[in-house]
Short mmCIF file of C-alpha atoms and ligand atoms in Angstrom, two decimals:
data_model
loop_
_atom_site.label_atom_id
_atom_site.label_comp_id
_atom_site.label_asym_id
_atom_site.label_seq_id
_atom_site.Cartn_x
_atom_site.Cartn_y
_atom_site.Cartn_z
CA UNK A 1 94.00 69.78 104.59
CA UNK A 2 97.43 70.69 102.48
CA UNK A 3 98.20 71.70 99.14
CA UNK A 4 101.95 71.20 97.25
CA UNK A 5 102.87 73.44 95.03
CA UNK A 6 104.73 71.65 92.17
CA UNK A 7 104.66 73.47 89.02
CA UNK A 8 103.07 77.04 87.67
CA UNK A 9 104.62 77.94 91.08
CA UNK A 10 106.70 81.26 90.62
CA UNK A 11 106.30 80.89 86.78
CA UNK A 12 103.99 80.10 84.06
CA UNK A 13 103.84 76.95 82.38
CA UNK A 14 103.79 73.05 84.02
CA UNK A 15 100.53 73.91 86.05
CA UNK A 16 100.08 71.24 88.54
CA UNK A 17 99.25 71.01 92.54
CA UNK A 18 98.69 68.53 94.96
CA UNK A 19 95.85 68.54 97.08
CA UNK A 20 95.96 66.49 100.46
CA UNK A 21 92.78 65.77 102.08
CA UNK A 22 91.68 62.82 104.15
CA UNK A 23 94.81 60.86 103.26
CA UNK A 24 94.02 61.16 99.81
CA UNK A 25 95.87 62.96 96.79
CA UNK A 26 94.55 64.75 94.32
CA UNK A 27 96.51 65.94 91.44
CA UNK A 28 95.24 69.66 89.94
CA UNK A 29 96.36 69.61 86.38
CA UNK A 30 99.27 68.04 84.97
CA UNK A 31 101.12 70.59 82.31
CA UNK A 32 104.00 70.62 80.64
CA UNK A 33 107.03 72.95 81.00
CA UNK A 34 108.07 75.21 78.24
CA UNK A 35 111.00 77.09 78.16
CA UNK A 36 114.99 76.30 77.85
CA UNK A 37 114.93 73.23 76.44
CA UNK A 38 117.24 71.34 78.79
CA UNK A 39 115.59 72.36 81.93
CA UNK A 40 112.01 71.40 80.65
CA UNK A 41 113.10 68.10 79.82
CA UNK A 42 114.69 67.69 83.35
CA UNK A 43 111.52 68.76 85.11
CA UNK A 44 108.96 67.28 82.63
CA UNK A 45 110.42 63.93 83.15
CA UNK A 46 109.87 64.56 87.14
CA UNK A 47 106.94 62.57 88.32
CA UNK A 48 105.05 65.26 90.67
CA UNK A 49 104.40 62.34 93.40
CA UNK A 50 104.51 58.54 93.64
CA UNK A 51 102.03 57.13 91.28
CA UNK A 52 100.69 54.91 93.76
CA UNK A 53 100.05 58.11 95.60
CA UNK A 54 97.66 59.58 93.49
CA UNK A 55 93.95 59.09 93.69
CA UNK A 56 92.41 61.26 91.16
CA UNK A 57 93.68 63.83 88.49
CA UNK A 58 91.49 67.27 88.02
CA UNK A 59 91.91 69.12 84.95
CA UNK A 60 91.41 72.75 84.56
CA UNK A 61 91.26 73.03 80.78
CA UNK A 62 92.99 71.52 77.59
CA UNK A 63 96.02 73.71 77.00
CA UNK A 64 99.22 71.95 76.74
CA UNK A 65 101.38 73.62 80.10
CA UNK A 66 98.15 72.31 81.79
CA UNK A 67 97.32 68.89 80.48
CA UNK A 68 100.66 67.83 78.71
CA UNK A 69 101.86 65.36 80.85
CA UNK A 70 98.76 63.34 81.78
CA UNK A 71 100.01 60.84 79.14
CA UNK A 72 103.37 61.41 81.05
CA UNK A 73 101.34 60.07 84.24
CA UNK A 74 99.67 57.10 82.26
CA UNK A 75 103.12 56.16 80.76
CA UNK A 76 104.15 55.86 84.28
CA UNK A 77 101.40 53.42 85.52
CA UNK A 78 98.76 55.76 86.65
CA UNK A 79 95.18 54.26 86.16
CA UNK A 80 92.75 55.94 87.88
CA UNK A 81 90.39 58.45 86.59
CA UNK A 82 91.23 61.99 85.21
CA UNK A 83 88.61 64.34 85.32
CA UNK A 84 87.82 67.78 83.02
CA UNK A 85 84.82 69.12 81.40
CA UNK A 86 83.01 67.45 78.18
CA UNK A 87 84.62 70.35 76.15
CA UNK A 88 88.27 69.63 77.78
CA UNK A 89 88.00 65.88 77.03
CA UNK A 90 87.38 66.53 73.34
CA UNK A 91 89.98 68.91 73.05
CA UNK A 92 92.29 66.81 74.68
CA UNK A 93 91.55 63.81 72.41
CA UNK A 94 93.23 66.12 69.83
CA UNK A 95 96.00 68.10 71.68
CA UNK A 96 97.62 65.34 73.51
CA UNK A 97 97.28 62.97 70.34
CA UNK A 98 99.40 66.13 68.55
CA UNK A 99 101.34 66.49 71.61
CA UNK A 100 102.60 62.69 71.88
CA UNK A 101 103.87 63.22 68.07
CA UNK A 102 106.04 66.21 68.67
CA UNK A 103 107.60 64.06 71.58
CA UNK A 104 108.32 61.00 69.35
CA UNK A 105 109.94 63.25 66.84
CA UNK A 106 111.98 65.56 68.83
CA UNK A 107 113.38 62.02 70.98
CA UNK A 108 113.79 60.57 67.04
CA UNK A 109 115.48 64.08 65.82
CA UNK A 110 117.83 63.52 69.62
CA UNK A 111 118.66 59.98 68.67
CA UNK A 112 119.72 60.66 65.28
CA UNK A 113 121.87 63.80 66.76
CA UNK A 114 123.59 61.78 70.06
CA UNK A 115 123.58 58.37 67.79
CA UNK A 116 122.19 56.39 71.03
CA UNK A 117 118.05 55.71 71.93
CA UNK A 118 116.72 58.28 73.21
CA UNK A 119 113.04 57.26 75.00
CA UNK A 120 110.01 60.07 74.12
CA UNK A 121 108.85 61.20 76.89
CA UNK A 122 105.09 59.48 76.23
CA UNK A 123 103.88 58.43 72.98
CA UNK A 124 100.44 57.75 71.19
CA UNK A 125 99.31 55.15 72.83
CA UNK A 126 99.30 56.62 76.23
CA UNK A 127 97.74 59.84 74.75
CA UNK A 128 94.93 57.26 73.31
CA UNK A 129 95.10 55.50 76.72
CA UNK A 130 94.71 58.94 78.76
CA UNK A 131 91.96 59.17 77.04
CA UNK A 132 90.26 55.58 78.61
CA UNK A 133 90.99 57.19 81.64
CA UNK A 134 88.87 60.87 81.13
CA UNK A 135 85.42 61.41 82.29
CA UNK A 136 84.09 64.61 80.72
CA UNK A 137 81.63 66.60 82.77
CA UNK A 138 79.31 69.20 82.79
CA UNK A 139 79.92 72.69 84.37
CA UNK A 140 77.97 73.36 87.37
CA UNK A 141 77.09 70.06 88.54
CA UNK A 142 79.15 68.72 91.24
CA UNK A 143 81.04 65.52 91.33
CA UNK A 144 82.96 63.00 94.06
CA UNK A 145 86.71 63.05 93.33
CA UNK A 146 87.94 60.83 96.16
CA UNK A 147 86.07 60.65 99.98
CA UNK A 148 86.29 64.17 101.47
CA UNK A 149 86.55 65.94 98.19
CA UNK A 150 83.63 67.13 95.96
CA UNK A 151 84.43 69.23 92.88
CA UNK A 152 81.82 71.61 90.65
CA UNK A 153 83.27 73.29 87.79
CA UNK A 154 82.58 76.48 86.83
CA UNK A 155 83.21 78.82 83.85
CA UNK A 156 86.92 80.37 83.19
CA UNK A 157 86.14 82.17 80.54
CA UNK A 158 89.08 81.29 79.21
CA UNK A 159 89.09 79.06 76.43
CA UNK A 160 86.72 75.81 74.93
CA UNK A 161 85.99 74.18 77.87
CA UNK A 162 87.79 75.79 80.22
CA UNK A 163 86.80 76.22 84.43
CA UNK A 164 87.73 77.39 87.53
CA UNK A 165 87.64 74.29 90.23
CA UNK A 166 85.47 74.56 93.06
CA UNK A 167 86.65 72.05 95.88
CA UNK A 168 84.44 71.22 98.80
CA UNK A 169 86.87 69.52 101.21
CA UNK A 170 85.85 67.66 104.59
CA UNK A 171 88.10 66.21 107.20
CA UNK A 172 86.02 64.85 110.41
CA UNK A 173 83.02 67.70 110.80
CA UNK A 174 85.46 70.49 109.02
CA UNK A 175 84.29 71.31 105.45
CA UNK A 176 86.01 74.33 103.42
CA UNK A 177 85.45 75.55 99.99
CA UNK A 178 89.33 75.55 97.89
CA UNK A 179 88.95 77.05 94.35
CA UNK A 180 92.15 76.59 91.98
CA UNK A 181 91.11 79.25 89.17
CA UNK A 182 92.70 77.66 85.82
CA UNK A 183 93.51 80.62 83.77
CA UNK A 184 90.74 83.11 83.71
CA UNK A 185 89.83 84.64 80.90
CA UNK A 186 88.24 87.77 80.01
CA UNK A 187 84.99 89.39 79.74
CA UNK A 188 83.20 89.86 75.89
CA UNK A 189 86.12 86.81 74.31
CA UNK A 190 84.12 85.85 71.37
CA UNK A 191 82.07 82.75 71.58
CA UNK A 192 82.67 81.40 74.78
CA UNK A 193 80.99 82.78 78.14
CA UNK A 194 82.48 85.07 80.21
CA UNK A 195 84.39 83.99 83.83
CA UNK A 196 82.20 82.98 86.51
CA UNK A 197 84.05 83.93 90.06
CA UNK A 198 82.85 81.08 92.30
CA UNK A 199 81.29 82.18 95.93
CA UNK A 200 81.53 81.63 99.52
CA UNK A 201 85.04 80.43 99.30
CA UNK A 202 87.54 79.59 101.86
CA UNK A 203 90.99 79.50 100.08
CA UNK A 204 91.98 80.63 96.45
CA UNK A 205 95.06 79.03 94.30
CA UNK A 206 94.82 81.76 92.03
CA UNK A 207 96.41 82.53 87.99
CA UNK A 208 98.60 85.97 88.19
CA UNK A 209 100.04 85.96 84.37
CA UNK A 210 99.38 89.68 83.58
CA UNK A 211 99.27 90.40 86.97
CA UNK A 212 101.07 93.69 86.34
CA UNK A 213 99.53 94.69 82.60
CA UNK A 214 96.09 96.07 81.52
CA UNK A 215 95.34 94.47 77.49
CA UNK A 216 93.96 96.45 74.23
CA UNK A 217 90.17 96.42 74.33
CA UNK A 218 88.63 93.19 72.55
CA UNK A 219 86.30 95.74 70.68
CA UNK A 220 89.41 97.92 69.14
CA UNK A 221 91.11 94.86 68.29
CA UNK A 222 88.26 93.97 65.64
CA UNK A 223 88.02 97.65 64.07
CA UNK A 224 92.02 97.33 63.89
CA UNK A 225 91.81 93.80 62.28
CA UNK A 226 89.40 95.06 59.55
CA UNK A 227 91.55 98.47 58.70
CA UNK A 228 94.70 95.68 58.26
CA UNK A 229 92.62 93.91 56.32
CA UNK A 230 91.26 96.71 53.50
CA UNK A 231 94.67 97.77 53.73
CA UNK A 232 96.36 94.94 52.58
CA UNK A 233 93.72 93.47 49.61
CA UNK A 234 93.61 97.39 48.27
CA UNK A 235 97.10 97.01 47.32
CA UNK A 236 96.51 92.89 45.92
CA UNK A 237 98.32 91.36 48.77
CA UNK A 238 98.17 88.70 51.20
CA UNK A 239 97.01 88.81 54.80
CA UNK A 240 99.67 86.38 56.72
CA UNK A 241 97.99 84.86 60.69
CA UNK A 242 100.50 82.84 62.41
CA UNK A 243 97.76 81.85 64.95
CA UNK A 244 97.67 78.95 67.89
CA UNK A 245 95.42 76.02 66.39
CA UNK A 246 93.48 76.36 69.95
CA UNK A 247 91.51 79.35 70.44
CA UNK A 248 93.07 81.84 68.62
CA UNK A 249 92.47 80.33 65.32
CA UNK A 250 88.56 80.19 66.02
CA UNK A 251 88.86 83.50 67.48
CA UNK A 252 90.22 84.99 64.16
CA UNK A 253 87.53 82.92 62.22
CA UNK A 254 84.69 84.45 64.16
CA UNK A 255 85.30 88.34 63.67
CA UNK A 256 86.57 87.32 59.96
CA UNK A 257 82.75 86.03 59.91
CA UNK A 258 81.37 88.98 61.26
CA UNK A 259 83.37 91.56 58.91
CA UNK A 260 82.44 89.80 56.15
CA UNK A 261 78.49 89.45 57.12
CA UNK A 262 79.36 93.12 58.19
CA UNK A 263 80.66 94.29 54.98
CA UNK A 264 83.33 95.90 56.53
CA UNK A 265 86.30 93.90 54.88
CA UNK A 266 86.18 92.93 51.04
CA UNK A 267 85.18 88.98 49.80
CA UNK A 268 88.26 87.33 49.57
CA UNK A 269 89.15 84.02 50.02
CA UNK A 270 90.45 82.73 53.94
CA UNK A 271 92.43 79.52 54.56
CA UNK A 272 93.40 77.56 57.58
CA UNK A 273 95.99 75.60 56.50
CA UNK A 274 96.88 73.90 59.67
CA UNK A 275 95.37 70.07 60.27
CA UNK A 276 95.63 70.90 64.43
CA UNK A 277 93.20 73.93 63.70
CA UNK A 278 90.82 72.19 61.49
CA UNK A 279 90.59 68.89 63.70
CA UNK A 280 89.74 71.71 66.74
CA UNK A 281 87.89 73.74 65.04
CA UNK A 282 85.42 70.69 64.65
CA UNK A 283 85.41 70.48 68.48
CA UNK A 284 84.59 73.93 68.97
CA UNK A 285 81.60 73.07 66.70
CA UNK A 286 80.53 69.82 69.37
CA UNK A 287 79.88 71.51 71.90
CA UNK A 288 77.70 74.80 71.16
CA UNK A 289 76.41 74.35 74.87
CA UNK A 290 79.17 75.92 75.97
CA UNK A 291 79.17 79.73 73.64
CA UNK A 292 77.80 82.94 74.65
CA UNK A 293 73.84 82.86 74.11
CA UNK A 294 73.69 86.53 74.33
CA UNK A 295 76.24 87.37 71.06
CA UNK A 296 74.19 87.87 67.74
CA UNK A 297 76.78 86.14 65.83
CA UNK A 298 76.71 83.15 68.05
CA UNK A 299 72.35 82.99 67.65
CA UNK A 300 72.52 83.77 64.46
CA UNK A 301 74.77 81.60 62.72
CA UNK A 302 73.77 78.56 61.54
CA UNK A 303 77.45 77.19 60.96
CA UNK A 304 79.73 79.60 63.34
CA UNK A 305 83.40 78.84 61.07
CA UNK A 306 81.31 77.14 57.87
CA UNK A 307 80.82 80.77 55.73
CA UNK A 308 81.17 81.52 51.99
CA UNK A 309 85.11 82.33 51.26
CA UNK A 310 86.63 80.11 53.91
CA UNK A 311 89.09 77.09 52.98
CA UNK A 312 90.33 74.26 55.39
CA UNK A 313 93.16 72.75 53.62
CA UNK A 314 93.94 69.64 55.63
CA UNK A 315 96.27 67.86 52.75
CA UNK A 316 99.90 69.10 51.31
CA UNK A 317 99.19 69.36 47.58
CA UNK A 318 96.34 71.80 48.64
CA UNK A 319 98.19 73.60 50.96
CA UNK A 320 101.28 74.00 48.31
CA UNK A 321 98.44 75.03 46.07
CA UNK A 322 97.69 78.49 48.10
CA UNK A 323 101.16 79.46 47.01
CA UNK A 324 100.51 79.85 43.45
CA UNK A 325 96.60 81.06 44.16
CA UNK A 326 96.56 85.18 42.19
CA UNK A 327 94.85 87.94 44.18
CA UNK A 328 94.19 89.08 47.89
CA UNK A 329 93.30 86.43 50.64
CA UNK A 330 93.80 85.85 54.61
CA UNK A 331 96.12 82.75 55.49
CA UNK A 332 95.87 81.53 59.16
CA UNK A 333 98.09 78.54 60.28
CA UNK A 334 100.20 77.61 62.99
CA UNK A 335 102.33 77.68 64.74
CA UNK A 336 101.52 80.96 66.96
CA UNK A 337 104.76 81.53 67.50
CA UNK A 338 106.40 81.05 63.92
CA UNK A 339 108.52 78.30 65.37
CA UNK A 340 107.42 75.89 63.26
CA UNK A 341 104.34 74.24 60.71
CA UNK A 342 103.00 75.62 58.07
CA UNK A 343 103.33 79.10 58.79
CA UNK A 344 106.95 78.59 57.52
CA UNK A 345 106.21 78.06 54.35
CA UNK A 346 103.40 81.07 53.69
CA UNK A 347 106.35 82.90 55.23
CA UNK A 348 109.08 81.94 53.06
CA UNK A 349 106.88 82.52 50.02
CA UNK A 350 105.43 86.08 51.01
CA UNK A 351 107.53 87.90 53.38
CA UNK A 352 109.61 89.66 50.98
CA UNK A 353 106.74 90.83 49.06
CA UNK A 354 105.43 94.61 50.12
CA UNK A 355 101.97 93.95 49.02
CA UNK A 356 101.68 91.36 51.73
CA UNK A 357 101.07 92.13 55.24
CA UNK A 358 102.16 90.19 58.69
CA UNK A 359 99.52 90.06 61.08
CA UNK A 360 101.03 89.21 64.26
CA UNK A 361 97.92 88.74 67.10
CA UNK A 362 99.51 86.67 69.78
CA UNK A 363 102.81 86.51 72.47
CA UNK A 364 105.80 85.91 71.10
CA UNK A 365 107.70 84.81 73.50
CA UNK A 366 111.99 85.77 72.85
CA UNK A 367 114.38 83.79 70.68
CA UNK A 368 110.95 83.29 68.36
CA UNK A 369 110.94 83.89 64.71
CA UNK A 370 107.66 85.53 65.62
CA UNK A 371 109.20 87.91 67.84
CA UNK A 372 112.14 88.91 65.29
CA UNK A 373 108.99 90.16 62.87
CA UNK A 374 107.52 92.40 65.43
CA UNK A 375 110.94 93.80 65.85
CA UNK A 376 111.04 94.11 61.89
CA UNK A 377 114.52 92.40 61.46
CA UNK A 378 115.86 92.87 58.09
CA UNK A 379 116.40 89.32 57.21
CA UNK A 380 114.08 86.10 58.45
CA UNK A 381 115.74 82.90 58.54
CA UNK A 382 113.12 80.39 57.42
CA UNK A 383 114.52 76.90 56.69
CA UNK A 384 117.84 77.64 56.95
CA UNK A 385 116.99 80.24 54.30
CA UNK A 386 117.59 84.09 54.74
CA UNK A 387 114.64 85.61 53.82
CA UNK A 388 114.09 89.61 53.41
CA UNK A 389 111.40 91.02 55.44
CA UNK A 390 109.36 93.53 52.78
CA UNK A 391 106.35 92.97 53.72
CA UNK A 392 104.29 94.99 56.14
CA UNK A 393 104.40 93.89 59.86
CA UNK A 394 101.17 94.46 62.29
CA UNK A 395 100.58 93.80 65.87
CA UNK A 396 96.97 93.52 67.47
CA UNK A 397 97.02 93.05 71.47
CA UNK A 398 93.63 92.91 71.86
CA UNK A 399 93.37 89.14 71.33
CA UNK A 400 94.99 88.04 74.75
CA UNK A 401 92.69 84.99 76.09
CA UNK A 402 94.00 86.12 79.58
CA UNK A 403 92.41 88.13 82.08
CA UNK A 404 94.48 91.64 83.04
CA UNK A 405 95.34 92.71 85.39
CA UNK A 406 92.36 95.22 86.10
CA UNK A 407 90.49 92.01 85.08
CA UNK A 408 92.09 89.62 87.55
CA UNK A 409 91.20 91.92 90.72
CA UNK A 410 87.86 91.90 89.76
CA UNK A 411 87.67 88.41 89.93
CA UNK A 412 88.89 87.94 93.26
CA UNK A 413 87.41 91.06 94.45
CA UNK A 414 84.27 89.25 93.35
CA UNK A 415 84.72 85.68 94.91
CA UNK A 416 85.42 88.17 98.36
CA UNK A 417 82.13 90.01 98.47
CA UNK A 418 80.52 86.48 98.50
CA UNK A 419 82.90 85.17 101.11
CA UNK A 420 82.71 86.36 104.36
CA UNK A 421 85.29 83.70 105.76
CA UNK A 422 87.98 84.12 103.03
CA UNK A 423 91.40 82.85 104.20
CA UNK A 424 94.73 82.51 102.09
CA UNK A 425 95.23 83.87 98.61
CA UNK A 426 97.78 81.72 96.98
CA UNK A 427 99.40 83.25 93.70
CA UNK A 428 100.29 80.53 90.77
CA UNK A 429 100.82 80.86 86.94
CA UNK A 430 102.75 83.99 86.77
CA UNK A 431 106.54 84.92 86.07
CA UNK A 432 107.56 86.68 89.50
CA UNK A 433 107.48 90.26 88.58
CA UNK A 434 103.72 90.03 87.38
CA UNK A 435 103.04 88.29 90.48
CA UNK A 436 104.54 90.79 92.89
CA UNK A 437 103.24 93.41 91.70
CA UNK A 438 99.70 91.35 91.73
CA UNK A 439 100.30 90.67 95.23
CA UNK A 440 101.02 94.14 96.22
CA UNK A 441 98.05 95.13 94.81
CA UNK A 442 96.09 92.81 96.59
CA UNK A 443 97.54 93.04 100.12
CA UNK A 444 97.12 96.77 100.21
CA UNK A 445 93.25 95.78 99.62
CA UNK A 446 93.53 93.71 102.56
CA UNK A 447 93.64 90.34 101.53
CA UNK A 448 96.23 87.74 103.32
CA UNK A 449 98.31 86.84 99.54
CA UNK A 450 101.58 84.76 99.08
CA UNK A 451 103.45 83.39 95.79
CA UNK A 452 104.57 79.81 96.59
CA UNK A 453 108.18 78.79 95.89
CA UNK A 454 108.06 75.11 93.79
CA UNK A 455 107.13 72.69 96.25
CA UNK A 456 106.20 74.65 99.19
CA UNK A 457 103.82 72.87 101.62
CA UNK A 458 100.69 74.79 103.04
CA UNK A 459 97.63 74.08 105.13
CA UNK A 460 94.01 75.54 104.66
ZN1 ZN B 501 95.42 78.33 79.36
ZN1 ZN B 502 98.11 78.35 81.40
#
């Protein structure tokens, strides 16, 4: 029994591994790669294996560095079945759908700039045919991905949908437990359950992102949101969210509930003026079977993101129309990172106003716009326009959907006490600093930990 490291290996994004069992090949996740553009392109347009090699696909969860090129895979002939949770499917229906649009316009934007055809690399109808292809299941119920390998999935905490793989393997009368984490997520996230470390387990591919970081608490975050928030309407200005559409929209929605049912933030108006948050949002609101029984706002709540004040604005004239609403309000919209949607706009329209606040509560990765507003750069350029920055800039960490590092050792330290026969701890999904520091941790504890180089070959 082997496993191929292909992407997420000594970085973060393109998550994908091969697992070899019984002359079968099994394909865990199939993400895209983010970063400098021209290198992404080179190694998103790399087919991991033969198609005709593949058996099965198994999906961790529906963010785009883990799922983004299963249409990629489709587009290339593959025909076989793709497997995730129900949750994951949905979410997927929407993301790669999104997805396959920003690949058709950046090749269109290429073609128009190098004057020749340039081919996307998939477009909507292989997103819509991916989707022919994936069987949504339930956690905790186990499954038969090809002869030899049975899967369960189990909670990641993480986000909507999102699990840990367990992977009973059997060659001849050998059978060992594999588990590929996904990203794990943290404990108390609102709405969705906390991580689940799987037990009696043989060999762990294992997520190291923070690896070498501890986050803000999840409870100080909300008290911090709601003093931003008092601040900013006291003085008749705007509260500005660049937020992902995935998650961390939903996230903001639920404690924005909560404060107001709370009373502790003033009745003002909230938008979400971002179409990829509203159409998720509505798949957040499929599948309550997967939330966290034991939060009061989760029982309580008839509607969980359907409360007095709150605004979807799906179409432009209404989202042009927030621009010339009078008085305090919250604006969320993407994209996290200020790089691009409708955040843009909000931006170009309020940042030079010192009533109005920036609330920044995700990474921003560098060479963002996002990240030149936590640094508080004098001038924005939005649209090719130079915009002052007046308004007031805040930063909440609390809001990471990523386990620490404090939190990632007690993961594993948990799948251990339940395994006496635990073998090698393979470290994926991290930049290499993060993930040598992880795996110092974790060898002085005694475990038996590498980081595997792209496309290194191991056995189990
Ligand atoms: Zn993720
Ligand atoms: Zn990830």
């Amino acid at each position: 029994m082997e496993i191929t490291f292909v992407g997420a290996a000594r970085e973060v994004t393109g998550s994908c591994h091969l697992l070899h069992v019984n002359g079968h090949t099994v394909v865990l996740d199939c993400g895209m790669f983010q970063g400098r553009r021209k290198e992404s392109a080179e190694k998103n347009k790399t087919l991991p294996v033969a198609i005709a090699d593949i058996d099965a696909v198994v999906l961790s969860h529906a963010h785009i560095d883990h799922s983004g090129r299963l249409p990629f895979l489709v587009a290339q002939g593959y025909s076989k079945t793709i497997w995730s949770t129900s949750a994951t499917r949905d979410l997927c229906a929407v993301m790669l759908a999104d997805s396959a649009h920003i690949q058709e316009k950046d090749a269109e934007f290429l073609a128009r700039r190098e004057k020749e055809f340039i081919e996307p690399l998939y477009g909507m109808r292989h997103a819509v045919r991916t989707m022919e292809l994936m069987v949504g299941m339930p956690y905790n119920k186990p499954f038969d991905v090809v002869p030899g390998v049975r899967a369960t999935y189990v909670d990641a905490g993480h986000i909507l949908g999102s699990a840990s793989v367990v992977l009973d393997c059997t060659e001849g009368n050998v059978t060992k437990r594999l588990i590929f984490s996904g990203d794990v997520g943290r404990s108390g996230l609102a709405i969705i359950r906390d991580p689940v470390p799987p037990q009696d387990v043989d060999a762990v591919i294992m997520e190291s992102t923070y690896g070498n970081r501890d986050h803000e608490s999840v409870v100080g975050a909300r008290a911090h949101l709601a003093d931003v928030i008092r601040r900013t309407a006291a003085r008749g200005g705007r509260v500005l969210i660049p937020a992902f559409a995935v998650g961390r929209t939903q996230e903001m929605l639920y404690n924005l509930n909560a404060l107001q049912r709370e009373g502790a933030i003033p009745a003002i108006p909230i938008y979400v003026d971002s179409p990829l948050a509203i159409d998720t949002t509505s798949v957040f609101a499929m599948h309550p079977e997967t939330f966290d029984q034991s939060e009061d706002l989760v029982r309580n709540a008839k509607e969980l993101f359907d409360f007095p004040l709150l605004n979807f604005t799906r179409d432009v004239q209404e989202s042009k129309a927030i621009n010339s609403a009078k008085g305090p309000m919250i604006v969320i919209a993407a994209s996290g990172m200020v790089e691009a949607g409708r955040i843009l706009h909000h931006l170009a329209n309020g940042a030079s106003d010192p009533r109005n606040t920036i609330l920044i509560v995700g990474f921003q990765a560098e060479h963002t716009l996002g990240r030149r507003i936590v640094e508080k750069q004098p001038m924005l350029k939005i649209h090719g326009d130079e915009v002052p920055l007046r308004a007031e800039v805040e930063v909440i960490n609390g809001y990471s959907a990523h386990a620490d590092r404090t939190e990632l050792a007690t993961w594993i330290d948990s799948v251990k006490t339940t395994s006496p026969r635990l073998g090698p701890v393979w470290l994926v999904h991290g930049e290499p600093e993060p993930q040598d520091a992880f795996r110092t941790t974790l060898t002085s504890k005694g475990y038996d930990v590498s980081c595997p180089e792209p496309h290194a070959r191991v056995t189990f």
